[in-house]
mmCIF file of C-alpha atoms in Angstrom:
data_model
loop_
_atom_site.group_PDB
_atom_site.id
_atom_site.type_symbol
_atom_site.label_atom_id
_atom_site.label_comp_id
_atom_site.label_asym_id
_atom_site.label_seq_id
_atom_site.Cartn_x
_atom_site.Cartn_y
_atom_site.Cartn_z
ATOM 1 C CA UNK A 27 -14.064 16.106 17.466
ATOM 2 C CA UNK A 28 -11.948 18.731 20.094
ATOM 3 C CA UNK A 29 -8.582 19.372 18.233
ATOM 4 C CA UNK A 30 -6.041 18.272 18.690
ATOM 5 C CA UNK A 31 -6.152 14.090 18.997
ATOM 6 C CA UNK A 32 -4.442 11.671 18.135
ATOM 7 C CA UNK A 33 -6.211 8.911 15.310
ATOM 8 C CA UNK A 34 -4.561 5.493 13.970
ATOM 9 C CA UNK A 35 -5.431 4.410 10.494
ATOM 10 C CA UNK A 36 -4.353 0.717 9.900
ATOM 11 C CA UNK A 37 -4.550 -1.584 6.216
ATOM 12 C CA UNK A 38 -4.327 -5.019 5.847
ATOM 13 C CA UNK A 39 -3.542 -5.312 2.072
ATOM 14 C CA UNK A 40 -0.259 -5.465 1.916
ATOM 15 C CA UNK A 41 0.140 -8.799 4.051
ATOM 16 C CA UNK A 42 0.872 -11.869 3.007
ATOM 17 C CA UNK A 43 -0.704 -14.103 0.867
ATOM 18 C CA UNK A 44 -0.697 -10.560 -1.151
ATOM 19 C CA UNK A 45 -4.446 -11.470 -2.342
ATOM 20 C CA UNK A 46 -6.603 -8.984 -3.972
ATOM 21 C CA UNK A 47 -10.146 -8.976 -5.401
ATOM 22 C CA UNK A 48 -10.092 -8.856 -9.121
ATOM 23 C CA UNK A 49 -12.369 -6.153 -9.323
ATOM 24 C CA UNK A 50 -10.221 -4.082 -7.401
ATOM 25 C CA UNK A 51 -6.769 -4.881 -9.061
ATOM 26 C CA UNK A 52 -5.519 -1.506 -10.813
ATOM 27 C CA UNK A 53 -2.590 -2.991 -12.575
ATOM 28 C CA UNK A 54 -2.005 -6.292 -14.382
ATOM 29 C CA UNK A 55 -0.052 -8.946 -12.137
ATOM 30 C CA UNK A 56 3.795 -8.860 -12.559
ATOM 31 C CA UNK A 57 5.210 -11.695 -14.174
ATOM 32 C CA UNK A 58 8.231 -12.885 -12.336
ATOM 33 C CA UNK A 59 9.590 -15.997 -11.193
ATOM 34 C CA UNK A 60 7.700 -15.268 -7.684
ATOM 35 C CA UNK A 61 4.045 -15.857 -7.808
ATOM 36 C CA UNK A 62 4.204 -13.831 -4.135
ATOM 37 C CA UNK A 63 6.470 -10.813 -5.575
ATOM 38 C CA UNK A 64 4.104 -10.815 -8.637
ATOM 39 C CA UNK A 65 0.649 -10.559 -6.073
ATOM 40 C CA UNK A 66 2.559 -8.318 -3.640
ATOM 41 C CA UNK A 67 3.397 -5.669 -6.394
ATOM 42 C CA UNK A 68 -0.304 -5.776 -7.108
ATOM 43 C CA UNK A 69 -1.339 -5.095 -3.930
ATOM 44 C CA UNK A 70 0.996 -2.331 -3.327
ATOM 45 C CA UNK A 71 -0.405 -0.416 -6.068
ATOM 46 C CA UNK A 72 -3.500 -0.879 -4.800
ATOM 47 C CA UNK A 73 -2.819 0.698 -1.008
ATOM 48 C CA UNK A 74 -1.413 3.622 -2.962
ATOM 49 C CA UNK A 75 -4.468 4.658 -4.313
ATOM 50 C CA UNK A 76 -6.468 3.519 -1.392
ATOM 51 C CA UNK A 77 -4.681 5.817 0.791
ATOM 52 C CA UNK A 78 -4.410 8.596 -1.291
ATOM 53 C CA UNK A 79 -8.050 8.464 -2.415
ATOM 54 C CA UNK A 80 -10.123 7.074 1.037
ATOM 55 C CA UNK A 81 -8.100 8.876 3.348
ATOM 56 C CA UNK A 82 -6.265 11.695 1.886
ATOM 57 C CA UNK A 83 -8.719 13.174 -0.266
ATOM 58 C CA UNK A 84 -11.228 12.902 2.091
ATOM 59 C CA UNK A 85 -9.148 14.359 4.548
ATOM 60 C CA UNK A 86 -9.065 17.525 1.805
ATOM 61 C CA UNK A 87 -13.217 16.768 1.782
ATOM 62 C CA UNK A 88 -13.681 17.185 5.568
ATOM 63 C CA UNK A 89 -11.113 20.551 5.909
ATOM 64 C CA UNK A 90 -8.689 18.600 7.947
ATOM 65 C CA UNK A 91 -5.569 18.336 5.273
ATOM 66 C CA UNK A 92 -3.951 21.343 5.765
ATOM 67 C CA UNK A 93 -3.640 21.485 9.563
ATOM 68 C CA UNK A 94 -2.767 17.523 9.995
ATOM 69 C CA UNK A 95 0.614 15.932 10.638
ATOM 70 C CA UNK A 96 0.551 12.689 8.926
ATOM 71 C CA UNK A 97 2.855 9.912 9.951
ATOM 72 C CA UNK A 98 2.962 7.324 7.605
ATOM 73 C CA UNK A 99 4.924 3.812 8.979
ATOM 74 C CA UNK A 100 4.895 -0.170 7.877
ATOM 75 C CA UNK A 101 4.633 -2.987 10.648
ATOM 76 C CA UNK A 102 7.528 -4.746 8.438
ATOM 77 C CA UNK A 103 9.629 -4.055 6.207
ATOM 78 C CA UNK A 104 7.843 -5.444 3.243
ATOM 79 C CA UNK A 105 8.313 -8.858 1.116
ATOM 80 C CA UNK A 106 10.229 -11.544 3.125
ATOM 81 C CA UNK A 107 14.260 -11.945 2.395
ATOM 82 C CA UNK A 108 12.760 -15.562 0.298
ATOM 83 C CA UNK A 109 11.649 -13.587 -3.195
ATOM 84 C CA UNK A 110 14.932 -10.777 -2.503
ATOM 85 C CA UNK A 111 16.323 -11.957 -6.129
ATOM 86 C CA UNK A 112 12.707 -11.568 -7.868
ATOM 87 C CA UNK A 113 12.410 -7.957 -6.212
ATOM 88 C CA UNK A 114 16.177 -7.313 -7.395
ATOM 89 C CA UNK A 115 15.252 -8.294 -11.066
ATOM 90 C CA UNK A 116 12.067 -6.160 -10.684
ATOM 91 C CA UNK A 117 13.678 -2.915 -9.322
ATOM 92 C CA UNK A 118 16.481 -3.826 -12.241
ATOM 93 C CA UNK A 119 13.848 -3.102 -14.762
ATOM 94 C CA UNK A 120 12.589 0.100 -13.301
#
């Protein structure tokens, strides 16, 4: 590929319902009063390490780390304003 361009890398996990495949959970479910909190806190784990290790490290794999700009940006702003309190009591306990 001629340098420099432009490439768009886009997930889906972190959307509601907040579902996962078992097999790919990393961390137990949280136990709140929100069953969606509890799945999206899952999820969000898992992106983490999806981006870090499917696109990051391979970006260190194929030589293109070092001389990238990455921009990193959300199409939202996370879990709906309905399970505020249960992310509250969650961030309380951090």
């Amino acid at each position: 590929m001629k340098a420099p361009y432009y490439s768009t890398f886009i997930t889906l996990t972190n959307h509601f319902p907040f579902e996962i495949d078992p097999k790919d959970q990393l961390i137990d479910e949280y136990d709140s009063s929100s069953a969606i909190l509890n799945r999206y806190v899952t999820t969000v784990r898992y992106q983490d390490e999806a981006i870090k290790n499917f696109f990051f490290d391979r970006m260190k794999e194929e030589g293109l780390y070092d001389n990238t700009m990455f921009v990193l940006m959300g199409d939202h702003y996370g879990i709906s304003e309905a399970h505020h309190q249960a992310m509250a009591e969650l961030l309380k306990k951090r």
